[in-house]
CSV table of C-alpha atoms in Angstrom, one decimal:
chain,number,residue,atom,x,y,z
A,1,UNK,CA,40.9,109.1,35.7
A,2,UNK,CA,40.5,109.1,31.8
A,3,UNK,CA,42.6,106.2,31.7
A,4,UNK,CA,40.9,104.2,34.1
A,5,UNK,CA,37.7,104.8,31.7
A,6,UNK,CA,39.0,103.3,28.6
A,7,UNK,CA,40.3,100.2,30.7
A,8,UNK,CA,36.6,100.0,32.2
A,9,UNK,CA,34.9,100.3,28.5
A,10,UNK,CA,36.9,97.7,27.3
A,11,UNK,CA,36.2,95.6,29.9
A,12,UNK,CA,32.2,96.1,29.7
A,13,UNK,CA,32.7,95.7,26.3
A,14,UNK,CA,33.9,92.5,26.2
A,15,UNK,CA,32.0,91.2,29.0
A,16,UNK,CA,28.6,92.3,26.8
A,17,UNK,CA,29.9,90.0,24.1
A,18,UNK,CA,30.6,87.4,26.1
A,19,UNK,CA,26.9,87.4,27.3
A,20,UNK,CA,25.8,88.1,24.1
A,21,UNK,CA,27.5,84.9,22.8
A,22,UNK,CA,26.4,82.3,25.3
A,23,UNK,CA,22.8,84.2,25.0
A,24,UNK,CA,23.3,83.3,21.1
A,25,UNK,CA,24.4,79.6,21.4
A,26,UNK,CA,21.8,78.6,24.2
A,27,UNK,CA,19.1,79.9,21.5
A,28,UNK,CA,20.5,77.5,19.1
A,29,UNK,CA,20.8,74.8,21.5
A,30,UNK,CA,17.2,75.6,22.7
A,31,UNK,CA,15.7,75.4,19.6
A,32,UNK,CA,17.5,72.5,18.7
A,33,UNK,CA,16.4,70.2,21.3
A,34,UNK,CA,12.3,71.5,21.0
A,35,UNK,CA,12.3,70.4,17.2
A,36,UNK,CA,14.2,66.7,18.3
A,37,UNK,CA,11.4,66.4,21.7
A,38,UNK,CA,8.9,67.9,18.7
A,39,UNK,CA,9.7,65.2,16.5
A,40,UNK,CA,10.3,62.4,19.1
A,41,UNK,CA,6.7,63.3,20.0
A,42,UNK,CA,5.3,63.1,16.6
A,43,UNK,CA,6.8,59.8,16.1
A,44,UNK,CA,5.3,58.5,19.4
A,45,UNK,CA,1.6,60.1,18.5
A,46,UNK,CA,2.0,58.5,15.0
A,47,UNK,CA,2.6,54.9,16.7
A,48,UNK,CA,0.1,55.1,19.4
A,49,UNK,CA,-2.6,56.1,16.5
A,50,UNK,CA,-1.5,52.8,14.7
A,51,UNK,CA,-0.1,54.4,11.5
A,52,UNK,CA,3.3,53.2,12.0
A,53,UNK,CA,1.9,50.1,13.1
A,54,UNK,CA,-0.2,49.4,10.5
A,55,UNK,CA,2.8,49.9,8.0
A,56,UNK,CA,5.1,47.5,9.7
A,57,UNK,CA,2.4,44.3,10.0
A,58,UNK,CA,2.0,44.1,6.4
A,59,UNK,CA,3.0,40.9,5.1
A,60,UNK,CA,4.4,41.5,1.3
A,61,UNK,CA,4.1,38.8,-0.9
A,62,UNK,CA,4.1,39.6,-4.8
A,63,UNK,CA,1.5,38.7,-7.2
A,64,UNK,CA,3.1,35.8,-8.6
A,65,UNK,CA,4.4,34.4,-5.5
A,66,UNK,CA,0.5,33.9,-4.1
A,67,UNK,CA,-0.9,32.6,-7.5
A,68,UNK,CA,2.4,30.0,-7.6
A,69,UNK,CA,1.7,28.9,-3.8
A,70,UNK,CA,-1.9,28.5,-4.6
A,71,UNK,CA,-3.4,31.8,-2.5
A,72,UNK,CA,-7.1,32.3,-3.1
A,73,UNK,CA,-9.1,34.7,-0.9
A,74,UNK,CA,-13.0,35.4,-0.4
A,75,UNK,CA,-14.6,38.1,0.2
A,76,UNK,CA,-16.1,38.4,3.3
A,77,UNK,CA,-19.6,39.4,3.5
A,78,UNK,CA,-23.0,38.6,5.6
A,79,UNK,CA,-25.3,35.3,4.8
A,80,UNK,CA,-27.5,32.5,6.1
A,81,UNK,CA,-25.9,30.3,8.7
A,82,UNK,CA,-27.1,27.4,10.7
A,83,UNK,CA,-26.8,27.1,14.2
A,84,UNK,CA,-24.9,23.9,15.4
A,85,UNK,CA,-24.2,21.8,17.9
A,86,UNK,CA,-22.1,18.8,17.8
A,87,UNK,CA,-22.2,14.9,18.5
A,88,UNK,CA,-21.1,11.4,17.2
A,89,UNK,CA,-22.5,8.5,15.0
A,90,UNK,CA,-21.7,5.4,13.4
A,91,UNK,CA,-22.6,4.8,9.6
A,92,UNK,CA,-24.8,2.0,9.2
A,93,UNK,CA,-26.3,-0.3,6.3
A,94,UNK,CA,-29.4,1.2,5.5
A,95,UNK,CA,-32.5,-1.3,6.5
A,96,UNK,CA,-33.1,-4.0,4.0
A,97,UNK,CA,-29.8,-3.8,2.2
A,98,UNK,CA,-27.8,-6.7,3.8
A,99,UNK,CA,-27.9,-9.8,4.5
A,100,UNK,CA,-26.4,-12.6,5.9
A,101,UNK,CA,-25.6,-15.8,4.5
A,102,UNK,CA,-26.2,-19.2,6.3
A,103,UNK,CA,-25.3,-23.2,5.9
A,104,UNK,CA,-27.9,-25.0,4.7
A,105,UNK,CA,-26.5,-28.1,5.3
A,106,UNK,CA,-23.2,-29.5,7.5
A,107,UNK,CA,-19.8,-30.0,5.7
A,108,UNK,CA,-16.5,-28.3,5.1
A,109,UNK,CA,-16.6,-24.6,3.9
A,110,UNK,CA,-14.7,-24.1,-0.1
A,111,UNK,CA,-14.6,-20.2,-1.1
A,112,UNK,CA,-13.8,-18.8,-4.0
A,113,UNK,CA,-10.6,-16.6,-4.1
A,114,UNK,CA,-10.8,-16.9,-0.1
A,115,UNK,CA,-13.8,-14.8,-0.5
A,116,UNK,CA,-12.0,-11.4,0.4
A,117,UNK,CA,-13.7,-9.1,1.9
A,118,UNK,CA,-14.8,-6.3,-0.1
A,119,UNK,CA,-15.6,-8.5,-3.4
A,120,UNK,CA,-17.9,-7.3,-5.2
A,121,UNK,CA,-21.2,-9.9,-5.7
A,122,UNK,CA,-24.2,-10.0,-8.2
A,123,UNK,CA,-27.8,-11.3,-6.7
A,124,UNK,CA,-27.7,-15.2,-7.2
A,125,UNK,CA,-23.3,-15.6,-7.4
A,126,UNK,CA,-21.9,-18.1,-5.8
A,127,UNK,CA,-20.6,-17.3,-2.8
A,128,UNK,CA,-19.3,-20.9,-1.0
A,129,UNK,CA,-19.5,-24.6,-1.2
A,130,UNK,CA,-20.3,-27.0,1.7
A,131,UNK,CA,-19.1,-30.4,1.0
A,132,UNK,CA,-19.4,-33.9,3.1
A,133,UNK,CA,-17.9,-35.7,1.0
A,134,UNK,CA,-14.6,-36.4,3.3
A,135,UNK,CA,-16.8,-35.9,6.2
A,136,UNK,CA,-17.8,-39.2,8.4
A,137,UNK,CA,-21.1,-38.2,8.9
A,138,UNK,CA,-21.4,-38.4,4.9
A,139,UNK,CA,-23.1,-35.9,2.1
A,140,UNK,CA,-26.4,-34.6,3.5
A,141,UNK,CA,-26.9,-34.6,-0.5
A,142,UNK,CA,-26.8,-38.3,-0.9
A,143,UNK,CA,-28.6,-38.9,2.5
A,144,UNK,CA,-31.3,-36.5,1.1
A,145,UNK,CA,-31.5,-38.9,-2.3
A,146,UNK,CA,-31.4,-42.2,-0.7
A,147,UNK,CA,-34.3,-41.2,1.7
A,148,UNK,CA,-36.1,-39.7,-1.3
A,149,UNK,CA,-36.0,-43.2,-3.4
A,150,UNK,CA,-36.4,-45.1,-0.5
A,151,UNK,CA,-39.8,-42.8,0.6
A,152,UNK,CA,-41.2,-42.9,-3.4
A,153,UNK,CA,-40.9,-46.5,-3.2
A,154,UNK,CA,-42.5,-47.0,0.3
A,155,UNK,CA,-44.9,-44.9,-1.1
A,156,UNK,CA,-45.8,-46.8,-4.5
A,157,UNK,CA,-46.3,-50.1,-2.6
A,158,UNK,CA,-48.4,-48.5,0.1
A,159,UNK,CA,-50.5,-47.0,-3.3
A,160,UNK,CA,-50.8,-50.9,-4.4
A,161,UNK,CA,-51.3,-52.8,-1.2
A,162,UNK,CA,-54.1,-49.7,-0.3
A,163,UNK,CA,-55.8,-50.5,-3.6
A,164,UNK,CA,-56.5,-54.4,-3.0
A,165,UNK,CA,-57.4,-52.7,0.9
A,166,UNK,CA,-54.2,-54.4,2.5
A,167,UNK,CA,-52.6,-51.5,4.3
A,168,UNK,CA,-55.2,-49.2,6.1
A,169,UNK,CA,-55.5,-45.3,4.9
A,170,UNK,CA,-54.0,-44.4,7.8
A,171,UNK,CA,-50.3,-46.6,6.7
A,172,UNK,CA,-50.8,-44.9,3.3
A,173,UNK,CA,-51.2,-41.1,4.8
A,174,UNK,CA,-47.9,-41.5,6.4
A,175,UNK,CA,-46.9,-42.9,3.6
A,176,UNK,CA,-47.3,-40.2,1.1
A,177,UNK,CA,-46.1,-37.7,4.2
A,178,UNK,CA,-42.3,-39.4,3.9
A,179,UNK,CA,-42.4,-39.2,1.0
A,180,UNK,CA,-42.9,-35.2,0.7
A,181,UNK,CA,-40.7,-34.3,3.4
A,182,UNK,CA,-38.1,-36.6,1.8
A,183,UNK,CA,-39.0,-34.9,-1.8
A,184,UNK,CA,-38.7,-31.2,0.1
A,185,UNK,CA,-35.3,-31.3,1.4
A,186,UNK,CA,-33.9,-33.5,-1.5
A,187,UNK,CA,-35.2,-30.7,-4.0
A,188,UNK,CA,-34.3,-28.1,-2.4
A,189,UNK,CA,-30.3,-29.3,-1.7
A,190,UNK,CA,-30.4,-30.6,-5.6
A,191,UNK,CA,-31.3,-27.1,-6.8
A,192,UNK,CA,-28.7,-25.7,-5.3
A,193,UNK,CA,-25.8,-28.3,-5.4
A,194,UNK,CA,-23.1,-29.4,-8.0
A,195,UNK,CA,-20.3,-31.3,-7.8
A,196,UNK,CA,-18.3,-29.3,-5.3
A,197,UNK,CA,-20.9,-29.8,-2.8
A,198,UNK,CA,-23.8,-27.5,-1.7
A,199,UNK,CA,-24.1,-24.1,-2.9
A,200,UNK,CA,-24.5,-20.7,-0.9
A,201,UNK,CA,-25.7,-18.2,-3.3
A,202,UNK,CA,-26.2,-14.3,-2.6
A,203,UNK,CA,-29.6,-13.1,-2.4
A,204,UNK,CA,-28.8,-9.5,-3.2
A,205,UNK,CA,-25.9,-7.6,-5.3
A,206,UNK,CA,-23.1,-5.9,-3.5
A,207,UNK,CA,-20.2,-6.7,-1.9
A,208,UNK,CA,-18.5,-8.8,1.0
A,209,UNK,CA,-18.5,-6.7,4.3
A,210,UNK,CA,-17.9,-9.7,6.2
A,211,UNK,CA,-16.5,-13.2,6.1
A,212,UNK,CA,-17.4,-15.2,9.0
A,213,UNK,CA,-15.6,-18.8,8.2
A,214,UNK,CA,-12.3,-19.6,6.7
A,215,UNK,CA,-11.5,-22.3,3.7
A,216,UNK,CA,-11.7,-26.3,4.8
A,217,UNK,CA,-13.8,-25.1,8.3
A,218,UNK,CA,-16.4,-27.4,8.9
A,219,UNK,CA,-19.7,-25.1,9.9
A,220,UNK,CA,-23.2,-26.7,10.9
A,221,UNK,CA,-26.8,-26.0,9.5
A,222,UNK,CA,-27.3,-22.5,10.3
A,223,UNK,CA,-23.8,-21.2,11.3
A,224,UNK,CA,-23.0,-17.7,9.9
A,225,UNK,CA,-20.5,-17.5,6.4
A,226,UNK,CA,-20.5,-14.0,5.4
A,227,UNK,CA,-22.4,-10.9,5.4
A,228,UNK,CA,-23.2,-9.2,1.8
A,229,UNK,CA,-24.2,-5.5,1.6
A,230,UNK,CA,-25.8,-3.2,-0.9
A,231,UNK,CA,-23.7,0.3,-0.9
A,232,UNK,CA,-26.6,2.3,-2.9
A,233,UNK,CA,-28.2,3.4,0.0
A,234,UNK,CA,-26.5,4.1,3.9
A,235,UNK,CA,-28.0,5.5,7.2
A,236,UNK,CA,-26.2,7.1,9.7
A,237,UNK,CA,-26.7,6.8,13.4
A,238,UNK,CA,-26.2,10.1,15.6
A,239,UNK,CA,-26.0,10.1,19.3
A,240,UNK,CA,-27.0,13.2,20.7
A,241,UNK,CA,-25.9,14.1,24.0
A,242,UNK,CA,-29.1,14.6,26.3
A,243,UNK,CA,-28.2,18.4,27.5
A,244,UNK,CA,-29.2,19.3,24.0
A,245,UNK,CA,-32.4,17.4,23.6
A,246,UNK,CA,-34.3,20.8,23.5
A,247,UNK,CA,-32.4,21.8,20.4
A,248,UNK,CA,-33.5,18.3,18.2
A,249,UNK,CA,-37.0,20.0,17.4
A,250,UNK,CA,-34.5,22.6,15.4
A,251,UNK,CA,-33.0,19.9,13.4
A,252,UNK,CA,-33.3,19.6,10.0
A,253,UNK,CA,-30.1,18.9,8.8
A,254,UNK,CA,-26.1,17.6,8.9
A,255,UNK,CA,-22.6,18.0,7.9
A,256,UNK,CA,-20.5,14.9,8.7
A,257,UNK,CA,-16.8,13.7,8.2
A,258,UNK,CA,-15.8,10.0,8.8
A,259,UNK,CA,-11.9,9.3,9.7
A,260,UNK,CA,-11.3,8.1,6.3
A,261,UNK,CA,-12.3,11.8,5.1
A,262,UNK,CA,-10.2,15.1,4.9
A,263,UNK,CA,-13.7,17.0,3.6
A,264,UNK,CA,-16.7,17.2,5.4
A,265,UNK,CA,-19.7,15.7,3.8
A,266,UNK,CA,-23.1,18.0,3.6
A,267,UNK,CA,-26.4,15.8,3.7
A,268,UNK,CA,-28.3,17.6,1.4
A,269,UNK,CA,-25.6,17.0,-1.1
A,270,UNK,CA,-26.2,13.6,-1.1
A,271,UNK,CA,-30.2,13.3,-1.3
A,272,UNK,CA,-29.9,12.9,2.7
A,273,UNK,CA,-33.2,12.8,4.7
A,274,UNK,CA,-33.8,12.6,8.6
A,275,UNK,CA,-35.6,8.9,9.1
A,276,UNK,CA,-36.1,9.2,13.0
A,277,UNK,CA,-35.4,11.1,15.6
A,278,UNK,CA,-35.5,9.8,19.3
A,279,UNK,CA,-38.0,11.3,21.9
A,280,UNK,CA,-36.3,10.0,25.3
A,281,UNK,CA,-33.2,8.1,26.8
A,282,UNK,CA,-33.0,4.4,27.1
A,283,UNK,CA,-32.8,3.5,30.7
A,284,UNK,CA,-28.6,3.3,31.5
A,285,UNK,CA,-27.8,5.6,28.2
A,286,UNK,CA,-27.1,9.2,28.5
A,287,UNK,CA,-27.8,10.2,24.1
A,288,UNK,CA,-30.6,10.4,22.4
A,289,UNK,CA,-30.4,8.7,18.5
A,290,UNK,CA,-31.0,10.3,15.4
A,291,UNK,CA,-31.2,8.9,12.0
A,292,UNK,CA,-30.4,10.3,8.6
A,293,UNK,CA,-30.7,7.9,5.4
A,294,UNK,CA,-28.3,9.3,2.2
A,295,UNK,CA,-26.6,7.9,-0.8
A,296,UNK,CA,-23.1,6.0,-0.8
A,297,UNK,CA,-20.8,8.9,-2.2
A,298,UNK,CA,-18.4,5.6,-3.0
A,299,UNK,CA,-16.1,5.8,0.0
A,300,UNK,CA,-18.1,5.8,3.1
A,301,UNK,CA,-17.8,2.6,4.6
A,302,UNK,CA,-20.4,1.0,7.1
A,303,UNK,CA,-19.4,0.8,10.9
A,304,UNK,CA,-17.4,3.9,10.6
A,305,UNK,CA,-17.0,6.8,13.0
A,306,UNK,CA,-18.5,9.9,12.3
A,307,UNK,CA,-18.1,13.5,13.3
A,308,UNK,CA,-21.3,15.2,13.2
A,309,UNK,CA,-22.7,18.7,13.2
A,310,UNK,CA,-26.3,19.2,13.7
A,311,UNK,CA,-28.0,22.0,11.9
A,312,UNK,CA,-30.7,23.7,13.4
A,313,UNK,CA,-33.1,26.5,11.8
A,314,UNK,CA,-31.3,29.4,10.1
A,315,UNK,CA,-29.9,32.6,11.0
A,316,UNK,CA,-29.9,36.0,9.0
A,317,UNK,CA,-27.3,38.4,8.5
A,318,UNK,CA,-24.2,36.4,9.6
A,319,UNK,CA,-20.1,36.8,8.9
A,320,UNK,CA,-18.9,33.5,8.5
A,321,UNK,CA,-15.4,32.4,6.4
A,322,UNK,CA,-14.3,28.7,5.4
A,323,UNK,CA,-12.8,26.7,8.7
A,324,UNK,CA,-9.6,26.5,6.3
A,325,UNK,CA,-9.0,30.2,6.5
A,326,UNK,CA,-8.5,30.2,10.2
A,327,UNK,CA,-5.2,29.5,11.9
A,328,UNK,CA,-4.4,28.9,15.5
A,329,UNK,CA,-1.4,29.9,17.8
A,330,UNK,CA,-1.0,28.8,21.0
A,331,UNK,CA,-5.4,29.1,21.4
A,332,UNK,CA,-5.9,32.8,19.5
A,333,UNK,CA,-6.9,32.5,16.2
A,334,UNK,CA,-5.8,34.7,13.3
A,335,UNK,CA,-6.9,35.1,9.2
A,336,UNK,CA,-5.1,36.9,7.0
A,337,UNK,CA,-6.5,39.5,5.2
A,338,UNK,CA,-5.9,41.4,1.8
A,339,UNK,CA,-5.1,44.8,1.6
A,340,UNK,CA,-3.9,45.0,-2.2
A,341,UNK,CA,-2.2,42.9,-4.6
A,342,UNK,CA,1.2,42.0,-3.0
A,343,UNK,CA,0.4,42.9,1.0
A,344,UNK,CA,-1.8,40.8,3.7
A,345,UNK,CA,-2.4,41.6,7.5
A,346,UNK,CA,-2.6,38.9,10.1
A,347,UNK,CA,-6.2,39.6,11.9
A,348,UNK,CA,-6.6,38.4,15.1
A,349,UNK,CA,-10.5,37.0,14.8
A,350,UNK,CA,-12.9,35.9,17.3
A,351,UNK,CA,-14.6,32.7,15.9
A,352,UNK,CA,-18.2,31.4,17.3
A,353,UNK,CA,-20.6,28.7,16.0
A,354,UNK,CA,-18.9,26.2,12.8
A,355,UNK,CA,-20.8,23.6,11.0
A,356,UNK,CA,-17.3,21.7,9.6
A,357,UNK,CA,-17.1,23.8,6.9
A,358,UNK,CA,-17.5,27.1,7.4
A,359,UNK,CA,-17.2,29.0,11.2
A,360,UNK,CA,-19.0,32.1,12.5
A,361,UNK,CA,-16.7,35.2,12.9
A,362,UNK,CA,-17.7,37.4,16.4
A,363,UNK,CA,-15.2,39.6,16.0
A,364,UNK,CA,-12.3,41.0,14.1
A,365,UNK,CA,-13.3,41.2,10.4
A,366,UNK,CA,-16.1,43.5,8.4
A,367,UNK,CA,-18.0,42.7,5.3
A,368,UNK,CA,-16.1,43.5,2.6
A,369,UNK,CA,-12.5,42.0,3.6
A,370,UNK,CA,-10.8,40.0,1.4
A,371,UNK,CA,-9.6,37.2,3.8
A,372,UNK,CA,-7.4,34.3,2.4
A,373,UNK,CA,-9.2,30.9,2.5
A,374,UNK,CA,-6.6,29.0,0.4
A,375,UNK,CA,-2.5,28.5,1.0
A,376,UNK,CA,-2.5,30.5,4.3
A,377,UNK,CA,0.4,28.5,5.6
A,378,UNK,CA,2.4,30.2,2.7
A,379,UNK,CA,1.1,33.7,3.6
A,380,UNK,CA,2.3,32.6,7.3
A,381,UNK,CA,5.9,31.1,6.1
A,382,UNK,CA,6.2,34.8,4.5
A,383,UNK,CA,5.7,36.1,8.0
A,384,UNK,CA,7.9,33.7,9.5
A,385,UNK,CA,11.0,34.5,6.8
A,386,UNK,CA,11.4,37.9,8.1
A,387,UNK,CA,9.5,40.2,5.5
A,388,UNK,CA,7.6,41.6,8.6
A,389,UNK,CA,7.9,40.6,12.4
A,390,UNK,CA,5.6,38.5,13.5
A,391,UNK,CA,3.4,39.1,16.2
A,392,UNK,CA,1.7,42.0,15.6
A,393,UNK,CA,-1.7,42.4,15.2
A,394,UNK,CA,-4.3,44.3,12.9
A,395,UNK,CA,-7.8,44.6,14.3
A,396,UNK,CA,-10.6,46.1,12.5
């Protein structure tokens, strides 16, 4: 019976450790996996706040790297901003400032240099010859001086034969009439007439916009040569769509840019005034024209297509950035903004109202951002070469 005790001690006693053991080691284990699904959770709350977010959409680019590409940013803050709505027009010759120049007699057409178009001109130059001289009909210049002599001395003998009361005073009247039609047009071809034929002089300085004939064409009294225009002064036609005729009374201003242009022109830059301003629609149209008069800026040519924004009366207290800070992917538009000196954000932004230059932002940026306006497609190529992973978004 003793025996059987120590053999029954021993036992307990190594069973105890046994459970004392795996007690031990599922403690460890326990506590283990609490701190990894503690730290798992951390990690998960930390991304859902946007800290972890926030540190992987940061675009580094150094210092030297943005003033090399050219990166300039603005500060973003609230200003005066003019409501807009867009439309189309034509610039136009302002009124007065061109002419067109006509034969004054028949012949064949001699230019100088071919008369290019875009020459240059000063008032009274010499812009064409018309010649007869190898034409069947004859010189109209010779015609005019033969019937010139032959009127003076039809005239002279009517003065003689009316003083001895041979010819009545009616034969002398029509007399002295030939005589000062014939004077009229000879005069005024001699004035103007060398020996290359019959001048056609400009009546105002400028230069060619148009040449209507081409050298050795014969043209007839009246027919068209060219079309001179003065550049110091311009007009440009708008055509306003009729659904927003209740916005013209807002007018006052306009940005434009012509397809010759990369930067949009502001009117009041350019000593720009509204001339007129259309009260109804012609019957068959569907605009309503307005007209703005301005100063040539040198390379605005006339007839060219315009892109025009309309400014109406101003608005306080708006965000708005340059259109070149904005940047489009597949119809969401993003700047980038400055955090410090070597990191940007890509900001997802919601844009409203622009006037060609600068644009309203709705949404997604606060006064005081530093948003880049100039060499974004650089910040965007660091994106793209893998310093962060493109896609994400920032919003403030």
């Amino acid at each position: 019976m003793k025996k059987y005790n120590q053999w029954t001690c021993c036992a307990l006693l190594m069973l105890w450790g046994a459970v004392a053991m795996a007690c031990h080691s599922h403690d460890e284990h326990g506590e283990e996996g609490h701190a990894h699904e503690t730290e798992t959770g951390n990690q998960y709350e930390a991304h859902e706040t946007g800290e972890g977010d926030a540190h992987e959409n940061r675009i580094v680019l150094s210092a030297a790297q943005a003033q090399a590409s050219g990166v300039k940013v603005e500060k973003v803050a609230y200003g005066t901003f003019h409501p807009v709505f867009p439309a189309s027009g034509s610039i136009l010759p302002a009124v007065g400032t061109e002419e067109t120049l006509s034969a004054t007699t028949s012949g064949l057409v001699e230019l100088p240099d071919g008369l290019p178009e875009g020459k240059a001109v000063g008032k009274g130059q010499t812009l064409a010859w018309i010649s007869a001289h190898d034409v069947e009909a004859g010189s109209p210049l010779e015609k005019a001086h033969a019937e010139y002599e032959a009127a003076r001395k039809e005239l002279a003998r009517a003065e003689t034969l009316a003083a001895k009361q041979i010819v009545s005073d009616r034969e002398l009247q029509e007399a002295r009439l030939r005589f000062r039609l014939a004077e009229a047009d000879f005069g005024g071809l001699k004035g103007k007439a060398d020996k290359k034929g019959v001048r056609i002089v400009s009546p105002i300085a400028g230069f060619v916009k148009q040449r209507l004939v081409e050298p050795g064409d014969y043209v007839a009294v009246g027919q068209p040569i060219a079309v001179v225009t003065q550049d110091r002064r311009l007009q440009l036609r708008v055509e306003v769509s009729e659904r927003y005729a209740d916005r013209l009374a807002q007018v006052r201003s306009a940005n434009f840019r012509t397809g010759a242009q990369s930067q949009v022109v502001c009117m009041d830059s350019i000593h720009g005034r509204m001339i007129s301003k259309g009260r109804s629609v012609a019957p068959g149209a569907f605009y309503i024209p307005v007209i703005f008069e301005f100063d040539n800026v040198g390379n605005l040519i006339p007839g060219s297509f315009a892109e025009v924004w309309l400014l109406g009366a101003p608005r306080e207290r708006v965000l708005t950035i340059p259109v070149a800070a904005l940047t489009e992917e597949q119809g969401v538009y993003y700047v980038y903004v400055k955090e410090d000196a070597e990191h940007y954000v890509k900001t997802e932004v919601t844009p409203g109202d622009g006037d060609g230059q600068r644009v309203e932002i709705l949404r997604g940026l606060k006064e005081g951002d530093d948003v880049v306006i100039s060499g974004a497609v650089y910040v965007k190529l660091a994106a793209n070469a893998g310093i962060i992973p493109e896609g994400h978004n920032h919003n403030h």
